[in-house]
Coordinates of C-alpha atoms in Angstrom, one line a residue:
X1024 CA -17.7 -21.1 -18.5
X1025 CA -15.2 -17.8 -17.5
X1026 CA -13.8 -16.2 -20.5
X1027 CA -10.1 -16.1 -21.2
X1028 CA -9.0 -13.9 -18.5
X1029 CA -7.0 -14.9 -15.5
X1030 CA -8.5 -14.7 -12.1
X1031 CA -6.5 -13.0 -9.8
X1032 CA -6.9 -12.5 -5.7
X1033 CA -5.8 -9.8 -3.4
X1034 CA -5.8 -10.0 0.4
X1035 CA -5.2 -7.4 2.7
X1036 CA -5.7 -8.5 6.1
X1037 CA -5.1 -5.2 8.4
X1038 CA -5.8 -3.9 12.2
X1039 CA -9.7 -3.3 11.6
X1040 CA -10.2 -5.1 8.2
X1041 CA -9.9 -7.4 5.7
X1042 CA -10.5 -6.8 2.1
X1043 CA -10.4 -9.1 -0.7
X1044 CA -10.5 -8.1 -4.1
X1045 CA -11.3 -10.5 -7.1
X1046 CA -9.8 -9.5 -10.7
X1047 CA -9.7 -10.8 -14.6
X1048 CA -6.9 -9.7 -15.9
X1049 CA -6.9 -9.7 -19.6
X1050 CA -4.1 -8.6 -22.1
X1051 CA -5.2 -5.1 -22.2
X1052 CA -6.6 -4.6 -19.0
X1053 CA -7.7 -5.9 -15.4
X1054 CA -11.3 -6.0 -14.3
X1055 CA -12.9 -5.8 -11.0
X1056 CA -15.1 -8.7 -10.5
X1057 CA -15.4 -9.1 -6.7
X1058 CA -15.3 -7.3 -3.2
X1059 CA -15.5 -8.8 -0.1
X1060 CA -14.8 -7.7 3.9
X1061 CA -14.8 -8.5 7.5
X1062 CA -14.1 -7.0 10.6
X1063 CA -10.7 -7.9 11.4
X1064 CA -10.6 -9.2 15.5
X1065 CA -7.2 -11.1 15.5
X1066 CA -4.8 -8.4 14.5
X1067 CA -3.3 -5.4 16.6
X1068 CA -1.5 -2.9 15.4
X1069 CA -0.4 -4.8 12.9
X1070 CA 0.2 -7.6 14.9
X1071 CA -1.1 -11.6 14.9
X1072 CA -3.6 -11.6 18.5
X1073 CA -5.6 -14.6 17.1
X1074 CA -4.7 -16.7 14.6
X1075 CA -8.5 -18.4 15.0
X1076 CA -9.9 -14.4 14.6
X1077 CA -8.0 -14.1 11.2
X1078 CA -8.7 -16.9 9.9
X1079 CA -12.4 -16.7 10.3
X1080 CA -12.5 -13.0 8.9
X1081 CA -10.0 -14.4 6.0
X1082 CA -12.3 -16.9 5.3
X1083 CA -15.6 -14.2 5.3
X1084 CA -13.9 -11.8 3.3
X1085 CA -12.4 -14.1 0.5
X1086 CA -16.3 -16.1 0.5
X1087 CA -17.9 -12.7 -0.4
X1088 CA -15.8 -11.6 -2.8
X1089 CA -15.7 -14.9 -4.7
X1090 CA -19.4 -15.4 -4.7
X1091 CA -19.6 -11.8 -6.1
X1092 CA -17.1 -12.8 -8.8
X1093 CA -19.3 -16.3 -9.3
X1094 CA -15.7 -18.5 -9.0
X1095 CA -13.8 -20.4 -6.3
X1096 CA -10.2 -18.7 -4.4
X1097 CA -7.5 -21.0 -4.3
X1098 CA -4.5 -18.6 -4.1
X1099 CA -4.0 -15.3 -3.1
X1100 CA -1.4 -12.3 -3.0
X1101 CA -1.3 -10.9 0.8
X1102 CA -0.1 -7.4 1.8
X1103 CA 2.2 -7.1 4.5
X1104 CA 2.4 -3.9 6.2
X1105 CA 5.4 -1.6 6.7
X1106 CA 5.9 -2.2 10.8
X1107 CA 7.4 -6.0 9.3
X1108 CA 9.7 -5.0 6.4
X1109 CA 13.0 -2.8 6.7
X1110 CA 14.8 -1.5 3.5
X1111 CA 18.1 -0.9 2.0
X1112 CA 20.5 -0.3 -1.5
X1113 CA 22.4 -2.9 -2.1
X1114 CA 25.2 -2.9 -5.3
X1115 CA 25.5 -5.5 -7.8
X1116 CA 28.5 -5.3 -10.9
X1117 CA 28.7 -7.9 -13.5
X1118 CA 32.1 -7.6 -16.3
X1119 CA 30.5 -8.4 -19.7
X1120 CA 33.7 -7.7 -21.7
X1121 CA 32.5 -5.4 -23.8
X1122 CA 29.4 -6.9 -25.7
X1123 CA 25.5 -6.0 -26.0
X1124 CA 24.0 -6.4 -22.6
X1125 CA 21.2 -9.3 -22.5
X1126 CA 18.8 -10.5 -20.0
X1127 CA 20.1 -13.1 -18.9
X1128 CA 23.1 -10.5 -18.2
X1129 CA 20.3 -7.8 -16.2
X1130 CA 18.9 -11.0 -14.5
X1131 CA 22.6 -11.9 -12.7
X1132 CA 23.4 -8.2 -11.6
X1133 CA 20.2 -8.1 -10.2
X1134 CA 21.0 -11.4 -8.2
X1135 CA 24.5 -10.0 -7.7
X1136 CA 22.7 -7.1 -5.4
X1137 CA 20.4 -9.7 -4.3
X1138 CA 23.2 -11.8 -2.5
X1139 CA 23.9 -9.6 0.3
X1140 CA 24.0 -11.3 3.6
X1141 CA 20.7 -10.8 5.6
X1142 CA 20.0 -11.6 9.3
X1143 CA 18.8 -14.7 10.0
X1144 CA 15.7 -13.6 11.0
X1145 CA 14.5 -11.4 7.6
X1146 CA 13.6 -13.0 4.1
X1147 CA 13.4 -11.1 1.5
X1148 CA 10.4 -10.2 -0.3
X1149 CA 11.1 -7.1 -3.2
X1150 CA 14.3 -6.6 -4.6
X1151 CA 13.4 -3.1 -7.0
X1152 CA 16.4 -1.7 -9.4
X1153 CA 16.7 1.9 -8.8
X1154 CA 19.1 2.6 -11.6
X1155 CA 21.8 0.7 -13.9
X1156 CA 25.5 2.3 -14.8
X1157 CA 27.4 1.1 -17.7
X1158 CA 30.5 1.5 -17.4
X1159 CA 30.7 4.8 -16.3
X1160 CA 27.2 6.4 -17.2
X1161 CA 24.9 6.4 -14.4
X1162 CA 21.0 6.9 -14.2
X1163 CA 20.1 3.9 -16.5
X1164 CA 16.2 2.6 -16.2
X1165 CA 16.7 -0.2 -19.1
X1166 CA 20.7 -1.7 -20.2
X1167 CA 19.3 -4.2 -22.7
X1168 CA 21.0 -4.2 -26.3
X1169 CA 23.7 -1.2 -24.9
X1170 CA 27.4 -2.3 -25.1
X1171 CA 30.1 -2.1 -22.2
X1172 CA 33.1 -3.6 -20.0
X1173 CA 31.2 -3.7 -16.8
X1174 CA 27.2 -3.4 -15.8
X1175 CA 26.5 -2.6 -12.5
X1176 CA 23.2 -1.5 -10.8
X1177 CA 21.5 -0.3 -7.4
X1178 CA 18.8 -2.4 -6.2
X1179 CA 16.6 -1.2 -3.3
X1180 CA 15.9 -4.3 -1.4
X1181 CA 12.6 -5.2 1.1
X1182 CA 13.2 -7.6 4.1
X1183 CA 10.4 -8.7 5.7
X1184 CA 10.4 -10.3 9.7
X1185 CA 10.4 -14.4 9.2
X1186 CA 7.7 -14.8 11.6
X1187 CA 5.4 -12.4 10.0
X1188 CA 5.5 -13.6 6.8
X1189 CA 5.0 -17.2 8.3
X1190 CA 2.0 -16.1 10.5
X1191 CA 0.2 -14.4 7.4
X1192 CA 1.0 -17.8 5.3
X1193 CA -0.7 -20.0 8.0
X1194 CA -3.4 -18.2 8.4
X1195 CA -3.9 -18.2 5.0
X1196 CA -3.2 -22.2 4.4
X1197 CA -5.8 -22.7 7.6
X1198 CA -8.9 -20.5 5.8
X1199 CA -7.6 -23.1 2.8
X1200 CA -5.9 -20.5 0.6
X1201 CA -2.4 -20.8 -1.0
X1202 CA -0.1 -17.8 -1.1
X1203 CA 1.5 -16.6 -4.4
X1204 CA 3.4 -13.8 -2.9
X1205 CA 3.7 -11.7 0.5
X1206 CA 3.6 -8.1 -1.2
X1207 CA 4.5 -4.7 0.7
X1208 CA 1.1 -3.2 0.8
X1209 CA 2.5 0.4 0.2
X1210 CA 4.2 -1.1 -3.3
X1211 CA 0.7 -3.0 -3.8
X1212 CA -0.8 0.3 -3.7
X1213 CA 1.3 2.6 -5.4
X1214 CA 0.1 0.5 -8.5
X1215 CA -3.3 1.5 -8.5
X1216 CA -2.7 5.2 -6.7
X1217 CA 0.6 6.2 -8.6
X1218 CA 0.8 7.5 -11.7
X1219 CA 4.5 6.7 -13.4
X1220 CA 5.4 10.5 -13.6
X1221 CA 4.7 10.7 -9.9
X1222 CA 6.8 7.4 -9.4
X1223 CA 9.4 8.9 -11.6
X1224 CA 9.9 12.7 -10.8
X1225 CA 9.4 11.8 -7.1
X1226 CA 6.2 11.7 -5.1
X1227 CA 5.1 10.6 -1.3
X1228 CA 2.3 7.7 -0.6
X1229 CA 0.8 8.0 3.0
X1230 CA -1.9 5.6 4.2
X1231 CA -3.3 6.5 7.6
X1232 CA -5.6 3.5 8.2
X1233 CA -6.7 2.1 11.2
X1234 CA -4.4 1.0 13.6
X1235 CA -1.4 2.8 12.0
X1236 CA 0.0 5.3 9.2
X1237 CA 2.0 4.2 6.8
X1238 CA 5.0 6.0 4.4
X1239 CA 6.0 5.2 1.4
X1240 CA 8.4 7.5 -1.1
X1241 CA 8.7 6.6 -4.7
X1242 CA 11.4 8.6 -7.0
X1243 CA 13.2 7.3 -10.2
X1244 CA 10.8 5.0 -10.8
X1245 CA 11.0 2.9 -7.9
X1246 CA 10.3 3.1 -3.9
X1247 CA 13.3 4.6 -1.7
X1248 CA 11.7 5.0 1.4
X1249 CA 9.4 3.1 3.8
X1250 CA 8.1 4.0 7.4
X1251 CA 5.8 3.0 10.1
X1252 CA 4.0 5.4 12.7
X1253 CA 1.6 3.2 15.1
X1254 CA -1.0 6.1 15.3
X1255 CA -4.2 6.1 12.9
X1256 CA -7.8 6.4 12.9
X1257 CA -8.9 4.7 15.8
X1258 CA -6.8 6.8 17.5
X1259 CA -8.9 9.4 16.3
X1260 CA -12.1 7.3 17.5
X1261 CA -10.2 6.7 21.1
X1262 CA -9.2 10.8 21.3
X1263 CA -13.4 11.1 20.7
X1264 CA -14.5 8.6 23.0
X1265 CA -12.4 10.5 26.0
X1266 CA -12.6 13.9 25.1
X1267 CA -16.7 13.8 24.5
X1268 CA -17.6 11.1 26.9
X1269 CA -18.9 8.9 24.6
X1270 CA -18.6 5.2 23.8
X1271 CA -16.2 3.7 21.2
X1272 CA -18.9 2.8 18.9
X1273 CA -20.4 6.2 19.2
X1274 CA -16.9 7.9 18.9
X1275 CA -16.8 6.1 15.7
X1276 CA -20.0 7.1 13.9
X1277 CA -19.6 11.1 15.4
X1278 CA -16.4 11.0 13.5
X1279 CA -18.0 9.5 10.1
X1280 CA -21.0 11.4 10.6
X1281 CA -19.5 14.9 11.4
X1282 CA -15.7 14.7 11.4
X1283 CA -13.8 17.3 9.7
X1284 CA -9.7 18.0 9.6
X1285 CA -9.8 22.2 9.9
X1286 CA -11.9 23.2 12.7
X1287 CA -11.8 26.7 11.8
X1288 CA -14.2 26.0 8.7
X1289 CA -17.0 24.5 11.0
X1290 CA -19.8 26.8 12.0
X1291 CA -20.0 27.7 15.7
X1292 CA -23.8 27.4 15.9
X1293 CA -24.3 24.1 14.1
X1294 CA -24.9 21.4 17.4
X1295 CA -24.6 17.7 17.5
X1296 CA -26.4 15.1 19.6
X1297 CA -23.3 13.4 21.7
X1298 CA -24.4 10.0 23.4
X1299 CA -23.4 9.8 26.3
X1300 CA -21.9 6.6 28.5
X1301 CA -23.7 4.9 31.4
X1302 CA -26.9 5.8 31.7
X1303 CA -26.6 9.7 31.2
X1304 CA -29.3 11.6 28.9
X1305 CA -27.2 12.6 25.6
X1306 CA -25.8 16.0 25.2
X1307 CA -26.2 18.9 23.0
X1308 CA -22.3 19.8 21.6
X1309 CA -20.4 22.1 18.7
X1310 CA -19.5 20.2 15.6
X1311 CA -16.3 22.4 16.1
X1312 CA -15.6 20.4 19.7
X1313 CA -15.6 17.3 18.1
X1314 CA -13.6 18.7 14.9
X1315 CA -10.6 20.7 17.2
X1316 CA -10.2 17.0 18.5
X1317 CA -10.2 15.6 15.2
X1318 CA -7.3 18.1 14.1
X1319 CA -5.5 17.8 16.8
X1320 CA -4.8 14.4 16.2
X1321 CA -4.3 14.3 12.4
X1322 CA -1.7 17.4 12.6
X1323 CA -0.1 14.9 15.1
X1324 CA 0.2 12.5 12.5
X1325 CA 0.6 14.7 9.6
X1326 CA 3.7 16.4 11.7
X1327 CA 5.4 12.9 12.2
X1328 CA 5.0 12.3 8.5
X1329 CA 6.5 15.7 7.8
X1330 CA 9.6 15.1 10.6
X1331 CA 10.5 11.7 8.6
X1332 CA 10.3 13.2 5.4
X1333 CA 12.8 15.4 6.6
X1334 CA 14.9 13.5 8.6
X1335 CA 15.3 10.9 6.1
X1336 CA 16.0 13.7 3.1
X1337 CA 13.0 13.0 0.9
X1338 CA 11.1 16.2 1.4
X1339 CA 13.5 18.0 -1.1
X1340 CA 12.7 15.0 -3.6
X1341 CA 8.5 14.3 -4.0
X1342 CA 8.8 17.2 -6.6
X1343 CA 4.9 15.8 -7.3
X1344 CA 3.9 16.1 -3.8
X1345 CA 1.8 13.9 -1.9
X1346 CA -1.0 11.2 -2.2
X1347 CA -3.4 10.4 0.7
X1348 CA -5.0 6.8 1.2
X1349 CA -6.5 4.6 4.1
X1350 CA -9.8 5.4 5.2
X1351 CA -8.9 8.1 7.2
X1352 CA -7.9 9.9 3.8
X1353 CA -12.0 10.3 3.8
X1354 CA -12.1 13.0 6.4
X1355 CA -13.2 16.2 5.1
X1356 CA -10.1 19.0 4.6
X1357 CA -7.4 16.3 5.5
X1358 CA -5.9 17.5 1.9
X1359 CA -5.7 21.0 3.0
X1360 CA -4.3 20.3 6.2
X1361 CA -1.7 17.9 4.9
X1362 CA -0.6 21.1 2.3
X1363 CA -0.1 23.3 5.3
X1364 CA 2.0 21.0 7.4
X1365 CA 4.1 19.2 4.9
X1366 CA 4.1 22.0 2.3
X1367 CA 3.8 20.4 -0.7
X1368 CA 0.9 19.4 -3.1
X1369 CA -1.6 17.0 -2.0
X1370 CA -4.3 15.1 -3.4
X1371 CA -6.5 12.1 -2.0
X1372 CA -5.6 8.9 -3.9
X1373 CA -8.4 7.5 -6.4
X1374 CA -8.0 4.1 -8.3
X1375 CA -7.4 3.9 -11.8
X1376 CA -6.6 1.9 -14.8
X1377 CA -8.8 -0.5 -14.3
X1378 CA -12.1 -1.7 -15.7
X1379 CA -15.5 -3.7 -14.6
X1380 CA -17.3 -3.2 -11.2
X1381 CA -15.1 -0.5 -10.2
X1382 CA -17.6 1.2 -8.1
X1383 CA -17.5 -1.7 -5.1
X1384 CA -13.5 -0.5 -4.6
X1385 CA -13.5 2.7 -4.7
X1386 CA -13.3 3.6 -1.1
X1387 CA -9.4 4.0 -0.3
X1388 CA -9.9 1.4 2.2
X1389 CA -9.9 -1.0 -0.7
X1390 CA -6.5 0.1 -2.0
X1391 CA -4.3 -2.1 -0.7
X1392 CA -6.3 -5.2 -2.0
X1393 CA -6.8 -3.4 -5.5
X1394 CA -3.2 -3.0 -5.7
X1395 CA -2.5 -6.5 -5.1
X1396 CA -4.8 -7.2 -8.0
X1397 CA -2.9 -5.3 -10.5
X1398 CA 0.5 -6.6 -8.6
X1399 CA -0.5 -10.1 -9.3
X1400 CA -1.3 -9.3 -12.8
X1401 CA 2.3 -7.8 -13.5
X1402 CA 4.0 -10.7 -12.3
X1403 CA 1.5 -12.9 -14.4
X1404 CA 2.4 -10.7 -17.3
X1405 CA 6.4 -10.8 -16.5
X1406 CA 6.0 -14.4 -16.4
X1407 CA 4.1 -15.2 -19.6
X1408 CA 6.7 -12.5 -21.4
X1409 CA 9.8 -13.9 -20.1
X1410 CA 9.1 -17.6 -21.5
X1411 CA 8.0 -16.2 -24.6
X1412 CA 11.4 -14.2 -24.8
X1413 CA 12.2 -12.1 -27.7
X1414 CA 13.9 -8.9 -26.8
X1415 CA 10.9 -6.3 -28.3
X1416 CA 8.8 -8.1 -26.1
X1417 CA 10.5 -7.9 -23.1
X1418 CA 11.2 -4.4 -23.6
X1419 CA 7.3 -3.4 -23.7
X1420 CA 7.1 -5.3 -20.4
X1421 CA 10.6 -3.5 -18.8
X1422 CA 8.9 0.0 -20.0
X1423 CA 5.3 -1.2 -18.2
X1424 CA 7.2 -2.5 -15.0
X1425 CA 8.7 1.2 -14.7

């Protein structure tokens, strides 16, 4: 028999992996009971190849983790990444005639914003206050029990493409799973990554995984920003393979084995044994050869990240800097390259607040799913607070949620 804790599933299903993550979440805290993950054949740059392919890794992934965890996966939250969703502010203002706000008051501005017309093609999937004004003070986090004529808010909605979010929920249904949410996977993560003074005074979430890299700003509390670059670390691997003439599967272990972000702090003299394709005897080659292609293709990246912080006006406002993640985050110096291109503070994104087997999730190639795990158990916790009502306790929750 399980203890008293809730058992909680998250699912990220991306280009080159899938991760699931079991939790118990408890009042106090969440543990990590469960990893599991597959290769992951049936997506493309973030895109559905083979429904089949996912499936079958879905399946693999979610078996492992649950057999660590000792306990059967019925449901699960699933990350959706960036290249599907598009964001924007939306206003909401509700007349309350001059009484103590309520919830029930919060709740219909919030759907106020909510009911903005959407193409037909986009559902959404977060809808994230930024700030609430009464009357006419701005920069609100929490209205309940303040007095005013009119309540009005900004809520930063998430839309997500229709047919994504129905290929991800078939897939799931056909490896017999239901889904309890479709979640951005940069919110999913900042949950686990993100501290709250980051999230408040302003602070930058950048996942280079795989297939892609992926940007996420969070100020005020709340995300502002999202953005998609399809360029990651097996772009990396593919730069390898053609500039050393070396398979794909060789590309990939040289860059695990020897990569490095800052050529300049690899020795001339130390030499690596480069495979080489056909039937050609392996070569002898600088660790800095394969490292000057290595850089070259994460300032690349890094400089894209930089232009949209820009562009979109966000550089001025991640007053905490920047936090790496994706398991390209892993390569050696990619910290002190990213402060020299973006020029702000940067530090490599670690898990935290969370208890048990933490030690089988704490590669950054795990964050997505982690996150989902402490997602699921917010909205377990919003839910079990909001029946309960009382207005102390929904307070504690409203200062947790932000």
């Amino acid at each position: 028999m399980r203890g008293p804790g809730e058992l909680i599933v998250g699912l990220d299903i991306g280009s080159t992996k899938i991760c699931a993550v079991v939790g118990e979440v408890f009042q106090e805290h969440v543990e990590v009971l469960g990893m599991g993950s597959a290769a992951s054949t049936g997506m493309r740059r973030g895109v559905l190849v083979s429904i089949e392919n996912t499936v079958e890794g879905i399946r693999s992934a979610v078996a492992q983790a649950g057999e660590m965890a000792g306990c059967e996966v019925g449901s699960v939250y699933v990350g959706i990444s960036a290249a599907h969703v598009s964001g924007f502010s939306s206003p909401g203002i509700l007349t309350i005639n001059n009484r103590e706000i309520r919830q029930k008051d919060v709740q219909a501005v919030i759907r106020e914003a909510q009911s903005v017309k959407i193409s037909d093609n986009q559902q959404i999937i977060h809808s994230e206050p930024q700030e609430f004004m009464v009357d006419h003070q701005a920069g609100i986090l929490n209205p309940l029990g303040m007095s005013g004529v009119r309540l009005a808010t900004n809520v930063h909605i998430v839309t997500a493409d229709v047919t994504a979010l129905r290929n991800l929920t078939t897939c799931c249904n056909r490896a017999g799973l239901q889904v309890a949410e479709v979640v951005l996977e940069s919110i999913a993560s900042s949950r686990v990554l993100l501290d709250r003074e980051e999230k408040e005074r302003g602070v930058a979430l950048v996942d280079i995984g795989g297939a892609s890299t992926e940007l996420a700003v969070f100020s005020g509390g709340a995300i502002k920003h999202v953005w998609h670059y399809g360029y990651g670390g097996n772009s990396m691997t593919s730069d390898l393979a053609q500039g050393l003439s070396t398979p794909m599967h060789e590309a990939e272990r040289l860059k695990l084995m020897y990569g490095g972000a800052i050529a300049s702090m690899i020795k001339d003299n130390f030499v690596i044994d480069v495979p080489s394709t056909g039937d050609r005897k392996p070569r002898k080659l600088s660790q800095r050869v394969l490292v000057d292609i290595l850089e070259a293709r994460l300032t690349e990246i890094l400089q894209e990240v930089n232009k949209e912080l820009i562009s979109s006006g966000f550089h001025k406002r991640i007053s905490t800097g920047l936090v790496l993640t994706g398991g390209s985050s892993l390569v050696p110096h990619i910290a002190d390259l990213a402060e020299h291109i973006i020029g702000v503070p940067v530090r490599l994104g670690s898990p935290r607040g969370l208890a048990g087997r933490v030690e089988i999730v704490e590669s950054p190639r795990c964050s997505a799913a982690l996150g989902l795990v402490l997602h699921g158990s917010r909205q377990l916790a919003g839910a079990a607070l909001a029946s309960q009502g009382g207005m102390g306790r929904l307070k504690r929750w409203w200062k947790e949620l932000w």
